[in-house]
Amino acid sequence: MTAPLTARTLGRALLARQHLLERSTLDAAAMVRHLVGLQAQAAPEPPYLGLLSRTEGFRPEQLTTLLEERAAVRIALQRGTIHLVTAEDCLTLRPLLQPVHDRWLRTSYAKRLPDLDLADPAGDLAGLADRARTLVDAEPLTFQQLGPLLAAAYPASEPAALAQAARCALPLVQVPPRGLWGRGGPAAHTTAEHWLGRPLDPAPALDGLVLRYLAAFGPATAADVQKWSGLTRIGPVLTRLGDRLVRLRDDRGRTLYDLPEAPRPDASVPAPVRLLAPFDNLLLSHADRSRILPEEYRTRVMTVNGIVLGTVLVDGLVAGSWKAEDGVLTVRPFAPLPRGARAGVEEEAARVLAFAGAADGRTLIAPVE
């Protein structure tokens, strides 16, 4: 019988699949695809820094080129949040995750949209989607521009809520220069079909999405898959996958699912210091984050206003936060750093500073508070 998996063993498996034990030589597009996107609502740094922590030789122009050439896009996907994904994944994932957007619209905006019957997607919401598509495909628009234009036809509803209804009903991508390293711009939107010149996948497979999640984030429970995606009723999908998966148990008796050949390193495998980007999906993709994020540190990383700080991994666990500003990268350990970890922190900090064009910057390790 296979021994139960400890949190440390699960952490090592996750780090291996995220290329945080050893950096990868995958190119930017391949890494973005492997990770099933990078969370990107904070523009532009997090996706770039997420790739920097995982790949050798990564430069910002590699990702910028993908966005400019429409090989990658920024669009609301998992959990209803903005992710940077490949063009192919945009066309496949967006229809799969439509239930997430439908639920979010009903729970967050129904009272602010009295003109719309949200229980009938083929009715009022479809009409609004048609109007919005005509507008944003003629010219990319910000939500501040789109909402008032839609309000002419829906005068009892709030313009901002109408723009969010369009976001839920349509696959709206944010067009460059939004999200470009060193430039940036307003979040102006057009439809994925218009931007990419291709239709959405008419028959996307949820089974494939679950398999890809496990390849990048497993082993995992059904609750973990649901937390990452925002979807519900994942249990039947895992059951349907049958022999394509192995079933494991952790030391708390929970059932976890995994790909048979996926890496599951021993708990004794060394884990180097890494600096994770703000909003890194490593911290946001499991119902139980304890394999990476000690519960006592969660509120120091995830703030009450929804910000997820950049974090420092030491021996495979979050051990502090970091922030770079004006050529100074400040690390705030949550406890005294273990012997030898300080050199790793300084090396990773120098790597981030050089990437940001501040090779002559300095690292400050703050006292433990």
Tab-separated table of C-alpha atoms in Angstrom:
chain	number	residue	atom	x	y	z
A	1	MET	CA	0.000	0.000	0.000
A	2	THR	CA	1.290	3.463	-0.908
A	3	ALA	CA	2.202	5.565	2.126
A	4	PRO	CA	-0.043	8.579	2.761
A	5	LEU	CA	1.217	11.801	1.234
A	6	THR	CA	2.324	14.456	3.700
A	7	ALA	CA	1.924	18.173	3.089
A	8	ARG	CA	5.680	18.360	2.460
A	9	THR	CA	5.502	15.598	-0.151
A	10	LEU	CA	2.566	17.330	-1.845
A	11	GLY	CA	4.552	20.545	-1.808
A	12	ARG	CA	7.515	18.934	-3.519
A	13	ALA	CA	5.234	17.472	-6.205
A	14	LEU	CA	3.686	20.887	-6.816
A	15	LEU	CA	7.057	22.627	-7.001
A	16	ALA	CA	8.359	20.043	-9.466
A	17	ARG	CA	5.399	20.527	-11.799
A	18	GLN	CA	5.628	24.288	-11.512
A	19	HIS	CA	9.342	24.177	-12.436
A	20	LEU	CA	10.264	25.736	-9.115
A	21	LEU	CA	12.646	22.971	-8.053
A	22	GLU	CA	14.617	23.353	-11.275
A	23	ARG	CA	14.029	26.085	-13.797
A	24	SER	CA	12.880	24.999	-17.220
A	25	THR	CA	14.189	25.687	-20.713
A	26	LEU	CA	10.647	25.829	-22.123
A	27	ASP	CA	9.933	28.929	-24.162
A	28	ALA	CA	7.412	31.465	-22.895
A	29	ALA	CA	4.464	30.137	-24.918
A	30	ALA	CA	5.066	26.542	-23.841
A	31	MET	CA	5.356	27.526	-20.177
A	32	VAL	CA	2.186	29.640	-20.299
A	33	ARG	CA	0.376	26.669	-21.805
A	34	HIS	CA	1.789	24.209	-19.261
A	35	LEU	CA	0.636	26.424	-16.384
A	36	VAL	CA	-2.815	26.801	-18.006
A	37	GLY	CA	-2.232	30.538	-17.870
A	38	LEU	CA	-0.917	32.984	-15.296
A	39	GLN	CA	-3.146	35.210	-13.188
A	40	ALA	CA	-2.784	38.717	-14.555
A	41	GLN	CA	-5.330	41.177	-13.193
A	42	ALA	CA	-2.487	43.365	-11.891
A	43	ALA	CA	-0.814	44.710	-15.042
A	44	PRO	CA	1.783	44.126	-16.219
A	45	GLU	CA	4.376	42.586	-13.882
A	46	PRO	CA	2.923	39.367	-12.373
A	47	PRO	CA	2.918	37.141	-15.501
A	48	TYR	CA	6.421	38.267	-16.439
A	49	LEU	CA	7.742	37.631	-12.944
A	50	GLY	CA	5.921	34.305	-12.840
A	51	LEU	CA	7.800	33.180	-15.940
A	52	LEU	CA	11.083	34.581	-14.623
A	53	SER	CA	10.886	32.383	-11.516
A	54	ARG	CA	10.283	29.248	-13.596
A	55	THR	CA	12.384	29.537	-16.770
A	56	GLU	CA	16.012	30.065	-17.663
A	57	GLY	CA	16.940	32.991	-19.881
A	58	PHE	CA	13.486	34.545	-19.897
A	59	ARG	CA	13.348	38.125	-21.129
A	60	PRO	CA	10.292	40.447	-21.078
A	61	GLU	CA	10.234	40.864	-24.858
A	62	GLN	CA	9.490	37.148	-25.231
A	63	LEU	CA	6.093	37.558	-23.581
A	64	THR	CA	5.480	41.015	-25.029
A	65	THR	CA	5.928	39.593	-28.532
A	66	LEU	CA	3.355	36.881	-27.849
A	67	LEU	CA	0.804	39.528	-26.826
A	68	GLU	CA	1.577	41.846	-29.718
A	69	GLU	CA	1.426	39.030	-32.268
A	70	ARG	CA	-1.855	37.742	-30.771
A	71	ALA	CA	-0.347	34.404	-29.800
A	72	ALA	CA	-1.322	35.147	-26.175
A	73	VAL	CA	-4.117	37.231	-24.670
A	74	ARG	CA	-5.396	38.592	-21.377
A	75	ILE	CA	-8.963	37.465	-20.595
A	76	ALA	CA	-11.181	36.614	-17.605
A	77	LEU	CA	-11.068	32.839	-17.107
A	78	GLN	CA	-10.476	30.743	-13.978
A	79	ARG	CA	-12.335	32.062	-10.936
A	80	GLY	CA	-13.564	34.930	-13.135
A	81	THR	CA	-10.176	36.657	-12.876
A	82	ILE	CA	-7.911	37.957	-15.634
A	83	HIS	CA	-5.403	35.390	-16.859
A	84	LEU	CA	-2.740	35.536	-19.524
A	85	VAL	CA	-3.124	32.457	-21.740
A	86	THR	CA	-2.168	31.271	-25.189
A	87	ALA	CA	-4.580	32.095	-28.002
A	88	GLU	CA	-5.526	28.421	-28.320
A	89	ASP	CA	-6.311	28.152	-24.609
A	90	CYS	CA	-8.385	31.326	-24.747
A	91	LEU	CA	-10.645	29.789	-27.391
A	92	THR	CA	-10.948	26.501	-25.473
A	93	LEU	CA	-11.089	27.625	-21.838
A	94	ARG	CA	-13.494	30.537	-22.166
A	95	PRO	CA	-16.534	28.418	-23.169
A	96	LEU	CA	-15.625	25.757	-20.586
A	97	LEU	CA	-15.619	28.383	-17.844
A	98	GLN	CA	-18.831	30.147	-18.895
A	99	PRO	CA	-20.708	28.776	-15.827
A	100	VAL	CA	-18.231	30.622	-13.584
A	101	HIS	CA	-19.062	33.925	-15.261
A	102	ASP	CA	-22.810	33.256	-15.258
A	103	ARG	CA	-22.778	32.577	-11.508
A	104	TRP	CA	-20.640	35.634	-10.759
A	105	LEU	CA	-22.970	37.889	-12.731
A	106	ARG	CA	-26.076	36.590	-10.953
A	107	THR	CA	-24.589	36.852	-7.463
A	108	SER	CA	-22.761	40.177	-7.882
A	109	TYR	CA	-24.824	42.294	-10.275
A	110	ALA	CA	-28.428	41.084	-10.512
A	111	LYS	CA	-29.846	43.910	-8.366
A	112	ARG	CA	-28.013	46.511	-10.441
A	113	LEU	CA	-29.424	45.206	-13.740
A	114	PRO	CA	-33.233	45.510	-13.473
A	115	ASP	CA	-33.538	45.685	-17.282
A	116	LEU	CA	-32.145	42.169	-17.689
A	117	ASP	CA	-33.577	38.757	-16.888
A	118	LEU	CA	-30.361	36.948	-15.988
A	119	ALA	CA	-32.202	33.650	-15.613
A	120	ASP	CA	-32.764	33.604	-19.380
A	121	PRO	CA	-29.353	33.768	-21.102
A	122	ALA	CA	-30.995	33.399	-24.518
A	123	GLY	CA	-33.166	36.446	-23.877
A	124	ASP	CA	-32.194	39.860	-22.538
A	125	LEU	CA	-28.549	38.946	-21.895
A	126	ALA	CA	-28.133	37.677	-25.450
A	127	GLY	CA	-29.465	40.978	-26.739
A	128	LEU	CA	-27.029	42.922	-24.589
A	129	ALA	CA	-24.189	40.685	-25.772
A	130	ASP	CA	-25.064	41.403	-29.397
A	131	ARG	CA	-25.046	45.158	-28.770
A	132	ALA	CA	-21.761	44.986	-26.877
A	133	ARG	CA	-20.118	42.815	-29.543
A	134	THR	CA	-20.994	45.337	-32.248
A	135	LEU	CA	-19.488	48.146	-30.184
A	136	VAL	CA	-16.212	46.508	-29.093
A	137	ASP	CA	-15.536	44.861	-32.441
A	138	ALA	CA	-15.833	48.258	-34.141
A	139	GLU	CA	-13.266	49.700	-31.695
A	140	PRO	CA	-11.716	48.345	-28.476
A	141	LEU	CA	-13.410	50.020	-25.518
A	142	THR	CA	-12.773	50.334	-21.808
A	143	PHE	CA	-15.619	49.430	-19.493
A	144	GLN	CA	-15.932	53.124	-18.640
A	145	GLN	CA	-16.654	53.741	-22.330
A	146	LEU	CA	-18.769	50.646	-22.955
A	147	GLY	CA	-21.150	50.976	-20.000
A	148	PRO	CA	-22.689	54.360	-20.959
A	149	LEU	CA	-23.076	53.240	-24.577
A	150	LEU	CA	-25.056	50.198	-23.433
A	151	ALA	CA	-27.089	52.277	-20.956
A	152	ALA	CA	-28.845	54.015	-23.845
A	153	ALA	CA	-30.789	50.766	-24.401
A	154	TYR	CA	-31.038	49.790	-20.714
A	155	PRO	CA	-31.714	53.061	-18.859
A	156	ALA	CA	-32.744	51.500	-15.515
A	157	SER	CA	-29.465	49.619	-15.132
A	158	GLU	CA	-26.129	50.948	-13.914
A	159	PRO	CA	-23.600	51.537	-16.723
A	160	ALA	CA	-20.791	49.862	-14.778
A	161	ALA	CA	-22.971	46.790	-14.185
A	162	LEU	CA	-23.888	46.657	-17.876
A	163	ALA	CA	-20.208	46.595	-18.796
A	164	GLN	CA	-19.681	43.712	-16.377
A	165	ALA	CA	-22.657	41.889	-17.884
A	166	ALA	CA	-20.999	42.222	-21.289
A	167	ARG	CA	-17.765	40.859	-19.803
A	168	CYS	CA	-19.633	37.804	-18.560
A	169	ALA	CA	-21.635	37.233	-21.722
A	170	LEU	CA	-18.775	37.733	-24.175
A	171	PRO	CA	-15.148	36.495	-24.352
A	172	LEU	CA	-13.592	39.949	-23.995
A	173	VAL	CA	-9.808	40.189	-24.329
A	174	GLN	CA	-7.721	43.153	-23.214
A	175	VAL	CA	-5.780	44.457	-26.184
A	176	PRO	CA	-2.185	45.771	-26.104
A	177	PRO	CA	-0.587	47.947	-24.930
A	178	ARG	CA	-2.396	46.714	-21.805
A	179	GLY	CA	-0.117	44.235	-20.078
A	180	LEU	CA	3.079	45.037	-21.996
A	181	TRP	CA	6.276	45.272	-19.971
A	182	GLY	CA	7.500	48.842	-19.623
A	183	ARG	CA	4.535	50.354	-21.467
A	184	GLY	CA	1.012	49.462	-20.483
A	185	GLY	CA	-2.262	51.208	-21.176
A	186	PRO	CA	-5.959	51.209	-20.326
A	187	ALA	CA	-7.889	47.941	-20.248
A	188	ALA	CA	-9.599	48.236	-23.624
A	189	HIS	CA	-11.589	45.228	-24.819
A	190	THR	CA	-12.677	43.475	-27.967
A	191	THR	CA	-13.976	39.958	-28.499
A	192	ALA	CA	-11.593	37.016	-28.711
A	193	GLU	CA	-13.133	35.970	-32.011
A	194	HIS	CA	-12.488	39.396	-33.531
A	195	TRP	CA	-8.968	39.719	-32.121
A	196	LEU	CA	-7.823	36.214	-32.989
A	197	GLY	CA	-9.792	35.775	-36.204
A	198	ARG	CA	-11.107	32.395	-35.069
A	199	PRO	CA	-14.255	31.113	-33.331
A	200	LEU	CA	-14.425	29.703	-29.841
A	201	ASP	CA	-14.056	25.937	-29.562
A	202	PRO	CA	-17.587	24.578	-30.152
A	203	ALA	CA	-17.000	21.384	-28.134
A	204	PRO	CA	-14.306	21.916	-25.470
A	205	ALA	CA	-13.586	18.946	-23.209
A	206	LEU	CA	-13.758	19.431	-19.453
A	207	ASP	CA	-11.910	16.149	-18.997
A	208	GLY	CA	-8.888	17.627	-20.768
A	209	LEU	CA	-8.911	20.705	-18.558
A	210	VAL	CA	-8.875	18.560	-15.408
A	211	LEU	CA	-5.977	16.483	-16.732
A	212	ARG	CA	-4.006	19.632	-17.493
A	213	TYR	CA	-4.697	20.988	-14.012
A	214	LEU	CA	-3.313	17.836	-12.449
A	215	ALA	CA	-0.220	17.988	-14.677
A	216	ALA	CA	0.576	21.466	-13.367
A	217	PHE	CA	-0.923	21.453	-9.844
A	218	GLY	CA	-1.499	17.854	-8.723
A	219	PRO	CA	-1.931	15.679	-6.787
A	220	ALA	CA	-5.248	17.270	-5.880
A	221	THR	CA	-8.685	16.732	-4.415
A	222	ALA	CA	-11.913	17.506	-6.234
A	223	ALA	CA	-12.195	20.595	-4.013
A	224	ASP	CA	-8.768	21.746	-5.216
A	225	VAL	CA	-9.801	21.535	-8.878
A	226	GLN	CA	-12.957	23.472	-8.080
A	227	LYS	CA	-11.034	26.145	-6.182
A	228	TRP	CA	-8.642	26.664	-9.102
A	229	SER	CA	-11.250	26.761	-11.830
A	230	GLY	CA	-14.288	28.205	-10.102
A	231	LEU	CA	-16.370	25.345	-11.520
A	232	THR	CA	-18.522	23.016	-9.418
A	233	ARG	CA	-19.417	19.311	-9.626
A	234	ILE	CA	-15.906	18.193	-10.551
A	235	GLY	CA	-16.264	14.888	-8.676
A	236	PRO	CA	-18.128	13.136	-11.520
A	237	VAL	CA	-15.430	14.238	-13.973
A	238	LEU	CA	-12.719	12.649	-11.840
A	239	THR	CA	-14.784	9.483	-11.590
A	240	ARG	CA	-15.301	9.415	-15.354
A	241	LEU	CA	-11.553	9.699	-15.972
A	242	GLY	CA	-11.204	6.314	-14.241
A	243	ASP	CA	-7.992	4.468	-15.074
A	244	ARG	CA	-6.451	7.589	-16.568
A	245	LEU	CA	-5.846	8.688	-12.978
A	246	VAL	CA	-4.344	7.211	-9.846
A	247	ARG	CA	-6.034	7.661	-6.480
A	248	LEU	CA	-3.850	8.562	-3.523
A	249	ARG	CA	-4.416	9.507	0.111
A	250	ASP	CA	-2.883	12.173	2.244
A	251	ASP	CA	-2.084	11.864	5.930
A	252	ARG	CA	-5.483	13.358	6.770
A	253	GLY	CA	-7.327	10.583	4.931
A	254	ARG	CA	-8.445	12.639	1.954
A	255	THR	CA	-8.559	11.188	-1.564
A	256	LEU	CA	-6.315	12.897	-4.094
A	257	TYR	CA	-6.166	12.304	-7.831
A	258	ASP	CA	-3.123	12.400	-10.051
A	259	LEU	CA	-1.657	11.432	-13.394
A	260	PRO	CA	0.113	8.067	-13.147
A	261	GLU	CA	3.448	9.262	-14.541
A	262	ALA	CA	3.506	12.740	-12.992
A	263	PRO	CA	6.525	13.569	-10.802
A	264	ARG	CA	6.112	13.053	-7.075
A	265	PRO	CA	9.565	13.707	-5.582
A	266	ASP	CA	10.545	12.513	-2.158
A	267	ALA	CA	10.001	14.968	0.677
A	268	SER	CA	13.772	15.108	1.213
A	269	VAL	CA	14.457	16.671	-2.210
A	270	PRO	CA	15.971	20.147	-1.657
A	271	ALA	CA	13.815	23.115	-2.640
A	272	PRO	CA	15.784	26.261	-3.559
A	273	VAL	CA	14.801	29.763	-2.568
A	274	ARG	CA	12.396	31.310	-5.075
A	275	LEU	CA	10.672	34.688	-5.290
A	276	LEU	CA	7.079	34.224	-6.450
A	277	ALA	CA	5.233	36.932	-8.346
A	278	PRO	CA	2.307	38.792	-6.807
A	279	PHE	CA	-0.928	36.859	-7.462
A	280	ASP	CA	1.061	33.747	-8.344
A	281	ASN	CA	-1.276	30.844	-9.076
A	282	LEU	CA	0.896	28.594	-6.913
A	283	LEU	CA	-0.903	30.147	-3.924
A	284	LEU	CA	-4.390	30.331	-5.454
A	285	SER	CA	-5.023	26.926	-6.972
A	286	HIS	CA	-5.898	24.628	-4.052
A	287	ALA	CA	-8.645	24.558	-1.458
A	288	ASP	CA	-5.974	23.533	1.056
A	289	ARG	CA	-2.897	25.704	0.524
A	290	SER	CA	-0.901	24.238	3.392
A	291	ARG	CA	1.442	22.339	1.068
A	292	ILE	CA	2.969	25.743	0.199
A	293	LEU	CA	1.449	28.424	2.419
A	294	PRO	CA	1.393	27.918	6.203
A	295	GLU	CA	-2.016	28.941	7.482
A	296	GLU	CA	-0.517	31.307	10.057
A	297	TYR	CA	0.951	33.382	7.229
A	298	ARG	CA	-2.085	33.452	4.934
A	299	THR	CA	-3.427	36.822	6.065
A	300	ARG	CA	0.056	38.344	5.742
A	301	VAL	CA	0.129	37.340	2.075
A	302	MET	CA	-3.532	37.715	1.053
A	303	THR	CA	-4.837	41.074	2.175
A	304	VAL	CA	-8.411	42.038	3.016
A	305	ASN	CA	-8.697	44.088	-0.181
A	306	GLY	CA	-7.857	41.138	-2.425
A	307	ILE	CA	-4.159	41.792	-2.997
A	308	VAL	CA	-1.826	38.779	-3.067
A	309	LEU	CA	1.722	39.864	-2.283
A	310	GLY	CA	4.905	38.652	-3.882
A	311	THR	CA	6.251	35.894	-1.658
A	312	VAL	CA	9.529	34.215	-0.756
A	313	LEU	CA	9.763	30.430	-0.800
A	314	VAL	CA	12.315	28.904	1.585
A	315	ASP	CA	12.571	25.109	1.720
A	316	GLY	CA	9.376	24.896	-0.315
A	317	LEU	CA	7.185	27.046	1.936
A	318	VAL	CA	6.197	30.701	1.977
A	319	ALA	CA	8.516	32.349	4.490
A	320	GLY	CA	8.068	36.037	3.742
A	321	SER	CA	6.915	38.678	1.300
A	322	TRP	CA	8.789	40.973	-1.065
A	323	LYS	CA	8.309	44.159	-3.017
A	324	ALA	CA	10.557	46.066	-5.427
A	325	GLU	CA	10.378	49.838	-5.635
A	326	ASP	CA	12.796	52.471	-6.944
A	327	GLY	CA	15.636	49.984	-7.381
A	328	VAL	CA	15.289	48.510	-3.882
A	329	LEU	CA	13.854	45.041	-3.355
A	330	THR	CA	12.664	44.663	0.210
A	331	VAL	CA	12.162	41.203	1.686
A	332	ARG	CA	10.098	40.878	4.853
A	333	PRO	CA	10.679	37.469	6.500
A	334	PHE	CA	7.885	36.167	8.697
A	335	ALA	CA	10.388	34.335	10.918
A	336	PRO	CA	14.195	34.255	11.141
A	337	LEU	CA	15.628	32.845	7.919
A	338	PRO	CA	17.313	29.438	8.235
A	339	ARG	CA	21.068	29.283	7.985
A	340	GLY	CA	22.126	29.545	4.372
A	341	ALA	CA	18.793	30.896	3.111
A	342	ARG	CA	19.885	34.519	3.157
A	343	ALA	CA	22.346	33.972	0.299
A	344	GLY	CA	19.594	32.345	-1.770
A	345	VAL	CA	17.221	35.244	-1.072
A	346	GLU	CA	19.831	37.781	-2.138
A	347	GLU	CA	20.636	35.813	-5.306
A	348	GLU	CA	16.970	35.603	-6.333
A	349	ALA	CA	16.405	39.258	-5.485
A	350	ALA	CA	19.353	40.274	-7.666
A	351	ARG	CA	17.843	38.222	-10.494
A	352	VAL	CA	14.535	40.082	-10.219
A	353	LEU	CA	16.263	43.467	-10.055
A	354	ALA	CA	18.374	42.714	-13.122
A	355	PHE	CA	15.271	41.577	-15.011
A	356	ALA	CA	13.579	44.858	-14.127
A	357	GLY	CA	16.536	46.846	-15.442
A	358	ALA	CA	17.913	47.693	-12.000
A	359	ALA	CA	21.065	45.560	-11.985
A	360	ASP	CA	22.717	48.147	-9.730
A	361	GLY	CA	19.776	48.026	-7.306
A	362	ARG	CA	20.047	46.667	-3.800
A	363	THR	CA	18.297	44.123	-1.621
A	364	LEU	CA	17.054	44.958	1.863
A	365	ILE	CA	16.113	42.116	4.206
A	366	ALA	CA	13.937	43.699	6.860
A	367	PRO	CA	13.963	42.609	10.504
A	368	VAL	CA	11.340	40.061	11.522
A	369	GLU	CA	8.309	41.873	12.900
